[in-house]
Amino acid sequence: EAAGITCSMSRRGNCWDNAVAESFFGTLKAELMQERDFATRIEAIAAITEYVENFYNPRRRHSSLGYVSPLMFELQHAGARIAA
């Protein structure tokens, strides 16, 4: 309050306020992190970057996007905007 910042969440522990992020982190934990230990922070960052850039965005299909990857979804909608 003193800094003039307003909290965007309704209450502590309410995961529904940021359901998209919560869903992504759950998927990341299940598909990449489960039973895996990283020796360093750099190793963890490299693995997460690899997962997001080379699997999650370009290849992993999402039911909420009509079973296409986020990259394909963006390309389809960019094409629709250009044609319009």
Backbone as a ProteinNet text record, in pm:
[ID]
protein_1_A
[PRIMARY]
EAAGITCSMSRRGNCWDNAVAESFFGTLKAELMQERDFATRIEAIAAITEYVENFYNPRRRHSSLGYVSPLMFELQHAGARIAA
[TERTIARY]
81.9	0	85.4	191.7	278.2	341.8	364.9	426.2	321.3	193.5	87.2	58.3	91.3	70.3	-56.3	-138.6	-261.6	-244.5	-273.7	-264.3	-368.5	-327.7	-421.3	-491.6	-456.4	-519.6	-623.6	-723.9	-832.6	-796.2	-727.9	-689.5	-575.5	-507.4	-393	-436.2	-356.9	-380.7	-492	-546.4	-654.5	-594.1	-574.4	-507.9	-590.5	-719.2	-804.4	-776.4	-712.2	-679.1	-579.4	-498.8	-399	-396.5	-509.9	-526	-435	-411.1	-325.7	-183.1	-129.2	6	11.4	-88.9	-91.8	-94.6	-170.9	-178.5	-44	20.4	151.5	253	258.6	356.7	328.5	202.1	167.8	216	195.8	242.8	394.8	461	607	660.6	600.7	644.4	622.9	507.9	475.5	559.2	583.1	649.8	801.6	853.9	997.2	1066.5	1006.5	1076.3	1062.3	961.9	933.2	1054.1	1092.6	1203.5	1334	1355.9	1476.8	1541.5	1669.3	1745.1	1843.7	1860.2	1955.1	2072.9	2191.1	2311.9	2329.1	2286.5	2303.3	2179.3	2168.8	2060	2070.4	2191.5	2213.4	2162.7	2186.9	2137.3	1984.3	1921.3	1774.7	1719.9	1781	1736.3	1749	1859.6	1880.2	1774.3	1742.8	1642.6	1503.9	1468.5	1336.2	1326.3	1431.9	1432.3	1416.6	1490.5	1481.1	1338.3	1278.3	1142.1	1042.6	1049.1	952.1	972.2	1097.1	1125	1117.7	1152.3	1160.8	1053.5	971.8	862.5	729	720.9	592.4	527.9	601.1	542.2	526.8	627.8	612.4	543.1	544.6	494.1	383.9	380.2	282.5	143.1	51.8	-86.8	-162.9	-249.8	-326.3	-475	-548.1	-692.3	-761.9	-714.5	-778.1	-755.1	-661.6	-633.3	-683.3	-775.3	-827.3	-728.3	-648.6	-550.3	-444.8	-401	-283.7	-183.6	-59.5	43	23.4	81	71.8	129.1	238.5	296.9	201.5	142.8	48.9	-73.7	-121.6	-235.8	-205.3	-86.8	-46.4	-36	23.1	37.5	-98	-189.5	-323.8	-395.1	-383.8	-452.9	-383.9	-254.3	-183.4	-226	-240.8	-286.5	-427.3	-513.9	-652.4	-656.8	-568.4	-565.7	-512.4	-413.6	-355	-456.1	-533.8	-631.7	-748.9	-775.7	-892.4	-875.8
-120.3	0	125.4	124.6	242.1	276.4	176.8	199	227	223.8	249	130.1	9.5	-111.1	-180.7	-221.6	-292.2	-439.2	-525.6	-669.7	-711.2	-795.3	-837.4	-967.1	-1028.7	-1153.9	-1126.6	-1210.5	-1186.4	-1223.5	-1334.8	-1374.3	-1475.4	-1490.8	-1582.2	-1725.2	-1790	-1930.6	-1958.1	-1856.4	-1877.6	-1901	-2028.4	-2060.8	-2021.9	-2000.9	-1968.6	-1828.3	-1744.3	-1610.7	-1613.6	-1716.9	-1727.4	-1870.6	-1918.2	-2057.8	-2098.4	-2009.7	-2043.2	-2071.8	-1985.8	-2006.5	-2131.1	-2151.8	-2269.7	-2396.8	-2396.7	-2511.9	-2538.4	-2431.5	-2447.4	-2505.4	-2451.7	-2500.8	-2645.5	-2683.7	-2823.1	-2914.4	-2870.6	-2947.7	-2956.5	-2845.8	-2843.1	-2940.8	-2939.8	-3031	-3176.6	-3207	-3345.3	-3396.5	-3312.7	-3358.3	-3341.8	-3250.5	-3224.7	-3248	-3204.9	-3197.9	-3321.6	-3403.6	-3513.7	-3606.5	-3629	-3716.3	-3676.8	-3548.2	-3499.6	-3394.9	-3407.5	-3310.9	-3240.5	-3112.2	-3034	-2998.6	-3012.7	-2984.1	-2834.6	-2754.4	-2609.4	-2538.6	-2412.7	-2330	-2317.9	-2306.4	-2294.3	-2418.7	-2535.8	-2660.5	-2662.1	-2615.7	-2610.8	-2513.2	-2396.4	-2296.6	-2351.8	-2419.7	-2477	-2582.3	-2668.2	-2772.8	-2713.9	-2614.5	-2551.3	-2475.9	-2405.6	-2333.2	-2430.2	-2538.8	-2642.4	-2696.2	-2726.3	-2779.3	-2681	-2556.3	-2455.9	-2423	-2396.2	-2349.7	-2459.8	-2583.4	-2689.6	-2796.8	-2791.8	-2887.1	-2819.5	-2750.9	-2698.5	-2603.1	-2505.4	-2409	-2461.4	-2526.1	-2565.2	-2698.9	-2791.9	-2926.1	-2977.1	-2935.6	-2991.5	-2939	-3031.6	-2992.3	-2960.2	-2860	-2813.8	-2824	-2888.2	-2903.3	-2767.8	-2672.7	-2540.8	-2462	-2508.7	-2441.6	-2524.2	-2616.1	-2699.6	-2806.3	-2852.7	-2958.5	-2923.1	-2798.5	-2756.1	-2698.8	-2686	-2629.4	-2478.2	-2414.9	-2269.5	-2198.6	-2248.9	-2187.9	-2197.1	-2314.2	-2331.2	-2242.3	-2233.3	-2147.5	-2002.9	-1955.6	-1818.1	-1798.2	-1894.3	-1882.3	-1881.4	-1966.4	-1969.7	-1836.5	-1780	-1654.3	-1534.5	-1542.2	-1435.1	-1435.2	-1553.4	-1565.3	-1513.4	-1539	-1491.3	-1340.1	-1279.8	-1133.8	-1069.7	-1134.3	-1078.5	-1085.9	-1195.6	-1212.2	-1116.2	-1072.1	-986.6	-845.2
0	0	0	78.8	88.5	-45.9	-129.4	-260.7	-368.5	-331.4	-428.1	-518.2	-471.7	-550.7	-503	-595.9	-563.9	-599.1	-507	-529.1	-632.4	-727.5	-831.6	-796.3	-686.7	-648.1	-539.9	-535.4	-441.6	-298.5	-279	-143.4	-149.7	-44	-36.2	-68.6	-153.3	-183.5	-282.2	-345.5	-441.6	-579.5	-615.5	-741.3	-862.8	-846.6	-961.3	-1014.3	-935.2	-981.5	-1096.2	-1102.8	-1208.1	-1258.9	-1303.5	-1342.2	-1457.3	-1551.9	-1666.2	-1618.4	-1534.5	-1482.3	-1395.1	-1311.7	-1226.1	-1310.5	-1417.3	-1506	-1572.4	-1620.8	-1683.7	-1585.8	-1464.6	-1367.5	-1328.9	-1321.8	-1294.9	-1406.1	-1529.9	-1645.2	-1646.6	-1621.3	-1617.6	-1513.1	-1396	-1290	-1330.2	-1387.9	-1423.9	-1540.2	-1639.2	-1760.8	-1759.3	-1680.7	-1684.5	-1550.5	-1443.9	-1316.4	-1227.8	-1253	-1162.2	-1146.7	-1023	-987.5	-1057.8	-1074.4	-1139.4	-1050	-1031	-953.1	-1045.3	-1024.5	-1102.2	-1012.9	-1066.1	-988.6	-965.4	-1063.6	-1053	-1104.7	-1071.5	-1122.9	-1275	-1325.5	-1470.5	-1542.5	-1484.9	-1542.5	-1545.6	-1439.3	-1433.5	-1537.1	-1547.4	-1645	-1786.4	-1815.5	-1948.5	-1980.5	-1884.7	-1906.6	-1927.2	-1848.2	-1861.2	-1992.8	-2030.6	-2158	-2273.7	-2270.5	-2374.2	-2383.9	-2270.1	-2266.1	-2326.8	-2285.1	-2331.2	-2479.3	-2516.5	-2653.5	-2758.9	-2720.5	-2820.1	-2809.2	-2704.1	-2691.8	-2661.1	-2548.6	-2501.3	-2601.9	-2649.9	-2743.6	-2886.1	-2944.3	-3084.1	-3108.1	-3011.4	-3040.8	-2949.5	-2824.7	-2731	-2762	-2787	-2819.1	-2691.5	-2700.4	-2584.7	-2616	-2528.6	-2550.3	-2555.7	-2476.8	-2473.5	-2602.6	-2687.1	-2815	-2933.1	-2907.3	-3014.6	-3056.9	-2964.6	-2986.6	-3090.2	-3087	-3162.8	-3063	-3106.5	-3018.2	-3007.1	-2904.2	-2894.3	-3017	-3070.7	-3190	-3308.6	-3330.6	-3442.6	-3422.8	-3300.6	-3270.7	-3308.1	-3266.9	-3299.7	-3450.1	-3519.7	-3665.4	-3735.1	-3689.9	-3748.5	-3729.8	-3610.6	-3583.5	-3647.3	-3662.7	-3734.2	-3880.8	-3938.7	-4077.4	-4095	-3998	-4003.4	-3995.9	-3915.4	-3903.4	-4030.9	-4092.5	-4215.8	-4328.8	-4335.3	-4441.4	-4427.4	-4307.6	-4281.4	-4327.6
[MASK]
++++++++++++++++++++++++++++++++++++++++++++++++++++++++++++++++++++++++++++++++++++

